XYZ file of C-alpha atoms in Angstrom:
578
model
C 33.280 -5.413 -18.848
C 32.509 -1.831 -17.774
C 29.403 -0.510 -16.770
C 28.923 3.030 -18.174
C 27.489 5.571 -15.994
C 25.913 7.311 -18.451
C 22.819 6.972 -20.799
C 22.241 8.764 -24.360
C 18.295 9.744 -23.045
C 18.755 13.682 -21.533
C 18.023 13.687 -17.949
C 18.625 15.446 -14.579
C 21.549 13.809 -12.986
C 20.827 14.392 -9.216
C 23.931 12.875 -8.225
C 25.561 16.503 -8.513
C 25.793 18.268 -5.343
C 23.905 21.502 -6.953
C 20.552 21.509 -7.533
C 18.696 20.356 -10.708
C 16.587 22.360 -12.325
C 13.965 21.607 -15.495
C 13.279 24.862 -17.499
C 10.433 26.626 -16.565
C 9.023 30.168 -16.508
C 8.647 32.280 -13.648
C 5.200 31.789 -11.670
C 2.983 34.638 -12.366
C 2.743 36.731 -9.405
C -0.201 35.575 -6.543
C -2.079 37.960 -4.666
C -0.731 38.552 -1.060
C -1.939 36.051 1.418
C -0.789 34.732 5.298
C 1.471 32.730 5.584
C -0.473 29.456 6.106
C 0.831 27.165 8.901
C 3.658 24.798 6.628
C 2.537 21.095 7.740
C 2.859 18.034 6.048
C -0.059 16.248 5.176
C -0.988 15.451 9.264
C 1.565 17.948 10.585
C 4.415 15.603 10.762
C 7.684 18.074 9.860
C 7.814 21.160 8.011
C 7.573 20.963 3.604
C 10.874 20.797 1.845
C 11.739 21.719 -1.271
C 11.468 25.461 -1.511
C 13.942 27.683 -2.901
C 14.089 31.306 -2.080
C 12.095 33.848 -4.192
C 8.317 35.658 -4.819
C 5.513 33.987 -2.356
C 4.519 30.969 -3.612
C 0.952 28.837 -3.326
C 1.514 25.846 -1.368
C -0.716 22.853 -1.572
C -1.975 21.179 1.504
C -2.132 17.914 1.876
C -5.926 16.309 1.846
C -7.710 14.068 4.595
C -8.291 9.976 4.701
C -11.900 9.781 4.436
C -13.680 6.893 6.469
C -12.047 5.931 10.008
C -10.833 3.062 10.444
C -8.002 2.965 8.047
C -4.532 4.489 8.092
C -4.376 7.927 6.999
C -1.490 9.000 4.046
C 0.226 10.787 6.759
C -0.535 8.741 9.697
C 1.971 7.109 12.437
C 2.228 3.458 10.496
C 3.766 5.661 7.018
C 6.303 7.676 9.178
C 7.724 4.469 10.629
C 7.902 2.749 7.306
C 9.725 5.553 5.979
C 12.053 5.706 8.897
C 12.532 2.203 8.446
C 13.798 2.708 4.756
C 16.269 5.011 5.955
C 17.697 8.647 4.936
C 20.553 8.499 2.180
C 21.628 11.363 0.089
C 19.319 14.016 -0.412
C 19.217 14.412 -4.271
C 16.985 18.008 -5.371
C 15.153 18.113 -8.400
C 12.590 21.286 -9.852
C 10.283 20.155 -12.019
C 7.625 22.300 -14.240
C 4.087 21.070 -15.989
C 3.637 24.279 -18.603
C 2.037 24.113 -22.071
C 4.587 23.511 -24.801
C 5.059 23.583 -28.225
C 6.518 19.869 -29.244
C 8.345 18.894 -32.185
C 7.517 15.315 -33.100
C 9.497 15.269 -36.126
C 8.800 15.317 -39.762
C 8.101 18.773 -39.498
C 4.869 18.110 -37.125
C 4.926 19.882 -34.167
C 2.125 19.975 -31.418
C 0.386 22.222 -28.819
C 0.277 20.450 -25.855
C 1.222 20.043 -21.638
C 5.140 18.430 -21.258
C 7.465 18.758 -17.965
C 9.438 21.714 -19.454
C 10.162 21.851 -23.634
C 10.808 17.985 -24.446
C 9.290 15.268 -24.905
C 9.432 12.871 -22.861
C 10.651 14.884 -19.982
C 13.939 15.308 -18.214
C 15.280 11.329 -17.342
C 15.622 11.587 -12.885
C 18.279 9.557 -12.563
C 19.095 8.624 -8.472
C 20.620 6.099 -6.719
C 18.737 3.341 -4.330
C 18.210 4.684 -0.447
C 18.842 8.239 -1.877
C 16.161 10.731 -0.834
C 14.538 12.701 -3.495
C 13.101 15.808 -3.139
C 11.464 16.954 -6.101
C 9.262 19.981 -6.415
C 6.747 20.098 -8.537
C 5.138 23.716 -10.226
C 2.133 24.000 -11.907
C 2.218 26.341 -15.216
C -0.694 24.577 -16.481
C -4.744 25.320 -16.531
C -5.375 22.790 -14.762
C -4.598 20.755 -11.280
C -2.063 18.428 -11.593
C -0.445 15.423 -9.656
C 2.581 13.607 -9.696
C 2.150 10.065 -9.525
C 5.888 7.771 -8.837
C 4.644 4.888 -10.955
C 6.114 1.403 -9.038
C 7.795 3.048 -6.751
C 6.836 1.681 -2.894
C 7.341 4.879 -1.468
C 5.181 6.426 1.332
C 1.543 6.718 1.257
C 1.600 11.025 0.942
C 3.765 11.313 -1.029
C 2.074 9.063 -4.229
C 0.677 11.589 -5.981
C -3.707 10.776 -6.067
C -5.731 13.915 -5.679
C -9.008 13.109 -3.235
C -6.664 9.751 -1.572
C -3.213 10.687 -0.935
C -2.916 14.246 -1.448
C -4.752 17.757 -2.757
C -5.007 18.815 -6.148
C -1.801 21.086 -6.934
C -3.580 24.083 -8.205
C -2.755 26.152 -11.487
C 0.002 28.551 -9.578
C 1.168 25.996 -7.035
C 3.695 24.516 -6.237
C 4.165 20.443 -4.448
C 7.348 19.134 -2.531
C 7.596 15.619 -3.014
C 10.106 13.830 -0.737
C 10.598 10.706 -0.105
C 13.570 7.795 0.448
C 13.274 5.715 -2.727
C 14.190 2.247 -1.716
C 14.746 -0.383 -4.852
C 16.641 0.020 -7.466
C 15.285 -0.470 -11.251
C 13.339 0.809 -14.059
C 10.612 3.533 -13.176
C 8.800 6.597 -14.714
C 6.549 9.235 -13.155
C 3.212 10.591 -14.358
C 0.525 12.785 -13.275
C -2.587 10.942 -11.908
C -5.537 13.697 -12.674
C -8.059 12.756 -15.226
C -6.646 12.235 -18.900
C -3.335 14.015 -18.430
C -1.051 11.178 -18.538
C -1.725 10.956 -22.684
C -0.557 14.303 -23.351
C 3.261 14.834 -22.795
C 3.512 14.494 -19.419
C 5.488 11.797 -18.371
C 9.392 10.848 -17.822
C 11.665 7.930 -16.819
C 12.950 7.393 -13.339
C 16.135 5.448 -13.209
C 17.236 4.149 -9.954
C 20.624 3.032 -10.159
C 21.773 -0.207 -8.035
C 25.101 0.695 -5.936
C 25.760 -2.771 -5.992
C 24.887 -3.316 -10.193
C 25.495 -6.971 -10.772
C 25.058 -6.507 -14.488
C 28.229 -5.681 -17.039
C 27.078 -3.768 -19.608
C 28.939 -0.924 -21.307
C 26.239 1.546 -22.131
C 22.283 2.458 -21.570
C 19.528 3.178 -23.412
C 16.521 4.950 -22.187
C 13.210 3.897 -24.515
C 9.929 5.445 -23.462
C 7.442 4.592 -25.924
C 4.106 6.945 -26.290
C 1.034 6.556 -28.470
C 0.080 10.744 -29.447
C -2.695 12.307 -30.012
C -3.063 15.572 -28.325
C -2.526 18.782 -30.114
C -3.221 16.801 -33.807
C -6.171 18.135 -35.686
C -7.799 19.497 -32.504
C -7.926 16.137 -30.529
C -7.274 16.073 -27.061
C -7.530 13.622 -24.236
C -10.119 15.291 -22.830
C -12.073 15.246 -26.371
C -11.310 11.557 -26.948
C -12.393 10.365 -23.480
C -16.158 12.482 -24.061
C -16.857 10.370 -27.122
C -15.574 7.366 -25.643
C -18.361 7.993 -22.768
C -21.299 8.491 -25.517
C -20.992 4.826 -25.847
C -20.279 2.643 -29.314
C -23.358 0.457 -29.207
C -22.800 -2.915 -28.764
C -21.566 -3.423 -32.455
C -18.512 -2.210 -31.834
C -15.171 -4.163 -31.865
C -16.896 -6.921 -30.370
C -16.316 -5.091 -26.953
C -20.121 -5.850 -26.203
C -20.869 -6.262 -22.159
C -22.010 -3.362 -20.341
C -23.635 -2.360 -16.604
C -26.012 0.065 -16.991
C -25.348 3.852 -17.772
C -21.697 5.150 -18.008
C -20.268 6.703 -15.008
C -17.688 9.523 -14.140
C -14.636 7.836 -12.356
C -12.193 10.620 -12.742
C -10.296 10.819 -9.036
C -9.533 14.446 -8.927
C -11.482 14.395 -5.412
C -12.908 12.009 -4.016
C -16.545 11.455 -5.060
C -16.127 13.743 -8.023
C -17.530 12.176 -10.419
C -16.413 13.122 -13.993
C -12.968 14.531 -14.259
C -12.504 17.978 -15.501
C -13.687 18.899 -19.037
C -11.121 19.506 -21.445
C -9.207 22.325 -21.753
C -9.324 23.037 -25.306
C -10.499 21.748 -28.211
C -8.091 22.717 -30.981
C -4.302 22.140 -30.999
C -3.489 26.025 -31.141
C -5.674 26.212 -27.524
C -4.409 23.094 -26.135
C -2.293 24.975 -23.921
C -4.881 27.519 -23.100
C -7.609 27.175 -19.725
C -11.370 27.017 -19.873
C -13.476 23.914 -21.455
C -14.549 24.299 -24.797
C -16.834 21.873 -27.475
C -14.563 19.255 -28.466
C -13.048 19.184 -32.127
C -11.116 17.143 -34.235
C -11.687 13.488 -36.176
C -12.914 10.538 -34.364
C -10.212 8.785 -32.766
C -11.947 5.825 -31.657
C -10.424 2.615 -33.285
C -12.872 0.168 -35.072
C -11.562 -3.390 -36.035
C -8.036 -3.509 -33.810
C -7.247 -7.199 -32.949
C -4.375 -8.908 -31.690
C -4.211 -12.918 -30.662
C -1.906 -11.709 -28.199
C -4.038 -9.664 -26.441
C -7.219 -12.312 -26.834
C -9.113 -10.111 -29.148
C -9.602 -6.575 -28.846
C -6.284 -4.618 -29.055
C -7.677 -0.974 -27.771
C -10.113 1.946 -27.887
C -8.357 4.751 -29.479
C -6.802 4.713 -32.722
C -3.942 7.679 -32.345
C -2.180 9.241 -34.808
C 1.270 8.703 -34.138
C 3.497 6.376 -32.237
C 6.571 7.357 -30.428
C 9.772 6.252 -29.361
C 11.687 9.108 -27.113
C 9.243 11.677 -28.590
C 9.907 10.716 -32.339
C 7.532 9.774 -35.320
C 8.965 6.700 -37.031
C 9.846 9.178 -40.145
C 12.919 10.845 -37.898
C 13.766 8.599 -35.511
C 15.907 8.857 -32.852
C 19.246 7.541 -32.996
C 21.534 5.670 -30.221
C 25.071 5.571 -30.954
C 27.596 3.192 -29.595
C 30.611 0.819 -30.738
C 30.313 -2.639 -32.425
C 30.771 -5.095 -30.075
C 29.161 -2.946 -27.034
C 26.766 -4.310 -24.539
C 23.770 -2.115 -24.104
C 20.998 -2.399 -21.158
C 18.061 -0.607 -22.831
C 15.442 0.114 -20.243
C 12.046 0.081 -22.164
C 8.997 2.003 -20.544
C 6.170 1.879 -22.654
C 4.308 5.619 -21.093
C 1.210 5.210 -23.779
C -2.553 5.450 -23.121
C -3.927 2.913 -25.010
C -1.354 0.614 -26.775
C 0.453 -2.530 -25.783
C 3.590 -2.366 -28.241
C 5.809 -5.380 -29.534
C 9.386 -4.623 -29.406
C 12.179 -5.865 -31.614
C 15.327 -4.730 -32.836
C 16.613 -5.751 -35.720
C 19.498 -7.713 -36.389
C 19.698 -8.905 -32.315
C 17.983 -11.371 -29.915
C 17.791 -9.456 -26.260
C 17.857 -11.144 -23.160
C 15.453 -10.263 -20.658
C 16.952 -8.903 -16.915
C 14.465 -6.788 -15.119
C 10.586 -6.575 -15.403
C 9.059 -3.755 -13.448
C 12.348 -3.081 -12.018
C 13.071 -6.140 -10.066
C 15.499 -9.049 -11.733
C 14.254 -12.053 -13.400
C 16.023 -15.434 -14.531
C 17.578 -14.198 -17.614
C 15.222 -15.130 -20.727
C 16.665 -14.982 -24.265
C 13.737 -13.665 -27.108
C 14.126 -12.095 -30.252
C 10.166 -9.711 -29.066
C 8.458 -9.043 -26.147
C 4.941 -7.265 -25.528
C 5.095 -4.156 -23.361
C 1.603 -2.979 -21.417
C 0.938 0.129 -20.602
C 2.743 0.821 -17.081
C 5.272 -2.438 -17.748
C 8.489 -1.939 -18.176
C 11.284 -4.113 -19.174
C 14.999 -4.199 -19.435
C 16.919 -5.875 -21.862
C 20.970 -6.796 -22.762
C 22.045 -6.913 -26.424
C 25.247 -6.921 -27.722
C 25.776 -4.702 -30.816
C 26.246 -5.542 -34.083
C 27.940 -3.348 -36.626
C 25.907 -1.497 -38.684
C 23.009 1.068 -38.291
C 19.847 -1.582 -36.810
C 15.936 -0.742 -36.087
C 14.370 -0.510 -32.814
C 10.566 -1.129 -33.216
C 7.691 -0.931 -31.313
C 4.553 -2.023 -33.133
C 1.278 -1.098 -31.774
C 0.078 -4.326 -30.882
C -3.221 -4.830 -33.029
C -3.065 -1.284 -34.813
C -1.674 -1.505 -38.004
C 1.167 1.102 -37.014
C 4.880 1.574 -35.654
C 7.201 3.306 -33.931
C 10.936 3.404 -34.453
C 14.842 4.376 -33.030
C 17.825 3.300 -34.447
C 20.788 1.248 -32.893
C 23.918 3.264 -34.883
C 27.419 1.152 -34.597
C 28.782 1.739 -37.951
C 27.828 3.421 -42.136
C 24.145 3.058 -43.368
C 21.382 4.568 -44.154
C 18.444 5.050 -41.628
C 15.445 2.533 -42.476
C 12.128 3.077 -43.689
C 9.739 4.127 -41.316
C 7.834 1.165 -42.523
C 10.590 -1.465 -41.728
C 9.321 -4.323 -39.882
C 12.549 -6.844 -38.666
C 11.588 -10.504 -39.325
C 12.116 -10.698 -34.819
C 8.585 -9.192 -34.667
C 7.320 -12.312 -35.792
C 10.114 -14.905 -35.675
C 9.469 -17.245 -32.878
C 6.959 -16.893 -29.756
C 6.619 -12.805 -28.439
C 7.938 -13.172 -24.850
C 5.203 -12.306 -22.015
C 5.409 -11.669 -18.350
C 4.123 -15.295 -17.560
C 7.000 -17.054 -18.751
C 9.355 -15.175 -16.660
C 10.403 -16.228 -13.146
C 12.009 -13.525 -10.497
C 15.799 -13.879 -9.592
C 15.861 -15.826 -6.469
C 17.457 -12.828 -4.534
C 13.845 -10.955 -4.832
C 12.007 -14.406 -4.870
C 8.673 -13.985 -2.718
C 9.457 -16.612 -0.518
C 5.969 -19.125 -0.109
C 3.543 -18.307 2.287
C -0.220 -19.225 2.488
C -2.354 -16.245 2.047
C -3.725 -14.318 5.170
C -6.121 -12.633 3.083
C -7.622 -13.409 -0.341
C -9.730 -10.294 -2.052
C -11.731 -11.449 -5.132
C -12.160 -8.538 -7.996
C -14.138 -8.741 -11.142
C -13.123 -6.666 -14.370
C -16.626 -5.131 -15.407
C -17.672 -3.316 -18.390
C -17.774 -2.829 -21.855
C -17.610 -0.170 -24.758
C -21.238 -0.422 -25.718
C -21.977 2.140 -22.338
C -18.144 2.751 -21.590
C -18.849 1.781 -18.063
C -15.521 0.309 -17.014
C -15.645 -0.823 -13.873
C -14.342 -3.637 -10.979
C -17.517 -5.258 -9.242
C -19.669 -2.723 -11.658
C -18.959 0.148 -9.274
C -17.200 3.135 -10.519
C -14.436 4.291 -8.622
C -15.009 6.299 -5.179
C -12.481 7.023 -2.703
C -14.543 5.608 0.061
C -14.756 2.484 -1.173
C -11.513 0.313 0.167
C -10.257 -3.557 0.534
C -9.428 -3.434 4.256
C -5.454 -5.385 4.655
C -3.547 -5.299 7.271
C 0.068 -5.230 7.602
C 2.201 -7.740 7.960
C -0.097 -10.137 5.974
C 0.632 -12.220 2.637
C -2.614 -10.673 0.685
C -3.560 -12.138 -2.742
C -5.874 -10.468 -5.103
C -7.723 -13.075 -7.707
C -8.939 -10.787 -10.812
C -11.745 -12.306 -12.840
C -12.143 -10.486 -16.220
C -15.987 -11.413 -17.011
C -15.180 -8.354 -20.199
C -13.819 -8.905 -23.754
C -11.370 -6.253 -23.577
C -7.391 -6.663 -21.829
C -6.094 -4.624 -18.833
C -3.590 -4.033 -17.394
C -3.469 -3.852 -13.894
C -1.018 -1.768 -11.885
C -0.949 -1.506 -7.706
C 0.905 1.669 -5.995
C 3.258 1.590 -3.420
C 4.235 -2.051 -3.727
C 5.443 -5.116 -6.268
C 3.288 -8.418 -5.895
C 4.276 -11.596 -7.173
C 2.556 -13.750 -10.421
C 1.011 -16.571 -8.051
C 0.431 -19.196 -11.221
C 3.481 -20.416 -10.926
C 6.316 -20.892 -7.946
C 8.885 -18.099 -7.906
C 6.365 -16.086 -10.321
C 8.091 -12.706 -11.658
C 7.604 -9.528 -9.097
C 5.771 -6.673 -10.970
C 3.419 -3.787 -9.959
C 1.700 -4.100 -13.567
C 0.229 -6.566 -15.231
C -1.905 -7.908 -18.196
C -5.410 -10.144 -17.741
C -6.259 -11.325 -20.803
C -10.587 -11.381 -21.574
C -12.328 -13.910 -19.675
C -9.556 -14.985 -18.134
C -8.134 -14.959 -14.771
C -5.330 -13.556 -13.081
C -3.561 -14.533 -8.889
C -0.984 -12.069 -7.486
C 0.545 -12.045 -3.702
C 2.097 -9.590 -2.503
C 3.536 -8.858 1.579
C 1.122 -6.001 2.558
C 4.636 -4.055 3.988
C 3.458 -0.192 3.098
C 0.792 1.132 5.099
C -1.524 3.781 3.725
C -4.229 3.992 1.011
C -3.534 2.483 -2.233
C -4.715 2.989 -5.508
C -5.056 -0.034 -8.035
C -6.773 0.748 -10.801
C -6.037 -0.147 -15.254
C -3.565 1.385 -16.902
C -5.475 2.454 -19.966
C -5.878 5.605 -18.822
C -9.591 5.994 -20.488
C -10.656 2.914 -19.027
C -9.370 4.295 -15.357
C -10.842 7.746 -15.993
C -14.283 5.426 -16.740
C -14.454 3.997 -13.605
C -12.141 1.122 -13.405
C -10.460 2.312 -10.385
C -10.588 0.995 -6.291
C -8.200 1.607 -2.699
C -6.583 -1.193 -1.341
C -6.732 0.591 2.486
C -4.850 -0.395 5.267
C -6.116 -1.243 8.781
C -5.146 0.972 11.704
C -4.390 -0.832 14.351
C -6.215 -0.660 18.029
C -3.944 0.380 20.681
C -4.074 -1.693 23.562
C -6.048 -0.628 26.496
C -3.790 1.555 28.541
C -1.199 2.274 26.271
């Protein structure tokens, strides 16, 4: 069967030999300055990325911190990039601007987005390819650009005060990097709250040696919204979260002492920056202002799944491709057609069950990396995970839904083969609930990316802290600093035991590198994953990528909280005379 080359979801397709190029407006015009001294992040080789045109700010590239450890530039991250090789240099421009958003249903929204959609422009490159993409800021605030599972090197992974500067308002960042595995990614900015307004997008890297058939793809990025509706923001939502719910609330209970700012836009900074805006028609608009809007935090959201609580924010809308469930998006193909949808759930607060109706889809990729193929008729989706799936379509027109696990709400797309109407936006396909809801524990990896068995070198223990009653999210009941790190080393088989002592789920994600599920031999290789409350969760990973790494949860309110640390590498001692 053929493999299509194409996918419905619009994206930049940097195989081209001319450049790509996400709509943007010109950057207003900077004062004149000198011509700083272009360096990478330790002076390595010049910044690429530029085109020609009016002066632009350029954003250096920050410092490590403490000695001891590798810095984001240093010797050990040039070598592992050399190591990964040079392909094809594939150019992308990309631009974070306010923009005006049309959900559907004749709601539209005042928010941030990469360009004018929602979700943004689909990067589409092929494994060993180099990417150079440079990102502009149109926005009030700093931004970052975080390449979420990629294991790409240490400067270029997008954490203000760890890995790299803040890119100003007016500036302009070249990532560049070899991207080295092929699968299922997205990118995302890493400053404060950002990540739940629109800006986000997938990042497909294609396999030049696909061992799937499949005729088509589908690109599925689910989102949970709230900015822009009824004056919420991000911002707003994250400030009531941090006045604390008492510990009546939800059942969350638990707490450490007073709340703390965790927000990473430098390191040390305590809080991260105050919202922009308070009302959807200033969402776009700089300078902090009293927040507005309904409470959006949710009372009462349970899910057995999850082990209790299912979240802290009860949104407004759920997406699929940037769609309200009342005009869905539609995917058209042939009866008979086999489909690889590549599922990304980009939300802030929501774990969604998938189904679509009519089908049973059989699991291929978690995170990018192959499993043992797994037939299920659902599967749950964290925040970060991704998953991709085979169906073959039936004939008809067939519902794609994502419920928000433990909310009481949906999202939908449509599978189109054939005559019918669309369905309700309340449709709920009996596969939701038909038969066990498959989870990342009951998958195993394909023995080609098996993590072959080793004893730990290094074991480093982490509790989940926390609790809504102060909103002090935490690991080890520290918020998050930069200059606190888990010293590895390379070349050593590291596992990380997470003890959840809280009532609430995380998921866990790791930069710069996949680790394996250690319950079980030939566990599943993921850079995100879910700990259940009072539970435990092993991972082992190869430590293979110097530099500083962040792991931190993927709720992006408990992160911003506190619930944040560095995983930093060792340098290594010359020896004496070298």
């Amino acid at each position: 069967m053929r493999r299509s080359r194409t996918s419905s979801f619009p994206h930049t397709d940097t195989r081209c030999t001319t450049h790509a190029y996400v709509p943007h407006a010109p950057i207003p015009a900077l004062p004149a300055r000198r011509r700083a001294r272009r360096r990478r992040f330790g002076g390595a080789h010049r910044l690429h990325g530029a085109r020609p045109g009016p002066p632009r700010t350029r954003v250096r590239r920050g410092r490590a911190g403490p000695g001891g450890f590798v810095a984001p530039d240093g010797p050990e991250v040039r070598a592992a990039e050399a190591a990964r090789g040079s392909g094809p240099v594939r150019t992308v421009r990309l631009t974070a601007t306010a923009a005006t958003l049309d959900l559907g249903a004749g709601r539209t929204v005042r928010s941030w987005a990469y360009g004018d959609e929602l979700p943004g422009k689909e990067v589409r490159v092929a494994a060993g390819d180099t990417l150079a993409l440079t990102l502009t800021n149109h926005l009030p605030q700093a931004t970052s650009l975080h390449w979420h599972g990629l294991a790409l090197r240490n400067d270029m992974d997008g954490v203000p005060g760890l890995t790299q500067r803040d890119v100003a308002p007016g500036a302009e960042f070249p990532y560049r990097f070899t991207v080295p595995h092929p699968g299922t990614y997205w990118f995302h900015p890493h400053s404060g709250a950002q990540l739940d307004r629109g800006l986000y997008a997938p990042l497909v890297v294609e396999d030049p040696k696909e061992p799937l058939a499949y005729d088509r793809e589908w690109v599925v990025v689910l989102d949970d919204w709230l900015d822009g509706v009824d004056g919420s923001t991000p911002d707003a939502v994250l400030a009531e979260l941090r006045r604390g719910m008492g510990a009546g609330h939800g059942g969350h209970g638990g707490g450490h002492g007073p709340g703390h700012g965790g927000g990473h836009g430098d390191a040390g900074a305590g809080a991260p920056p105050p919202s922009p805006s308070g009302t959807s028609e200033t969402s776009g608009t700089s300078g902090p202002s009293v927040p507005s809007g309904p409470s959006r935090v949710v009372m009462g959201a349970a899910s057995d799944l999850l082990g209790g609580d299912a979240g802290d924010v009860a949104y407004p809308y759920y997406l699929v491709n940037g769609h309200v469930p009342e005009t869905p998006s539609e995917f058209r193909a042939k009866p008979g057609d086999r489909i690889r949808l590549r599922i990304v759930n980009a939300g802030g607060d929501t774990a969604f069950r998938v189904a679509l109706g009519g089908h049973r889809m059989t699991v291929t990729h978690t995170d990018g990396f192959p499993v043992r193929h797994v037939e299920t008729g659902a599967l749950l989706v964290g925040m970060g995970e991704r998953y991709d799936v085979l169906v073959t379509a039936g004939d008809g027109v067939f519902p794609l839904v994502a419920a928000a696990e433990g909310k009481g709400a949906t999202a939908l797309a449509v599978l189109r083969t054939g005559a019918g109407a669309v369905p309700a936006a309340s449709v709920r396909p009996a596969e939701l609930t038909r038969g066990p809801v498959l989870t990342a524990d009951r998958l195993s990896a394909d023995p080609s990316v098996a993590l072959p068995s080793r004893e730990p070198d290094r074991t480093i223990r982490i509790r989940l802290t926390g609790g809504m009653a102060a909103y002090d999210w935490a690991f080890d009941g520290k918020p998050y600093s930069a200059d606190r790190r888990h010293p590895v080393e390379e070349g050593e088989r590291v596992r990380l035991v997470f003890t959840n002592t809280t009532a609430m789920w995380h998921p866990l994600h790791l930069h710069g590198h996949t680790f394996a599920l250690a319950g079980k031999a030939g566990g599943p290789r993921k850079d995100t994953a879910v700990i259940l409350p009072k539970a435990s969760l092993a991972v082992d990973f190869d430590a293979d990528n110097p530099g500083l790494w962040m792991l931190h949860c993927h709720n992006v309110y408990h992160a911003e909280a506190g619930m944040m640390t560095v995983l930093g590498y060792r340098r290594r001692t010359a020896p004496e005379g070298s």
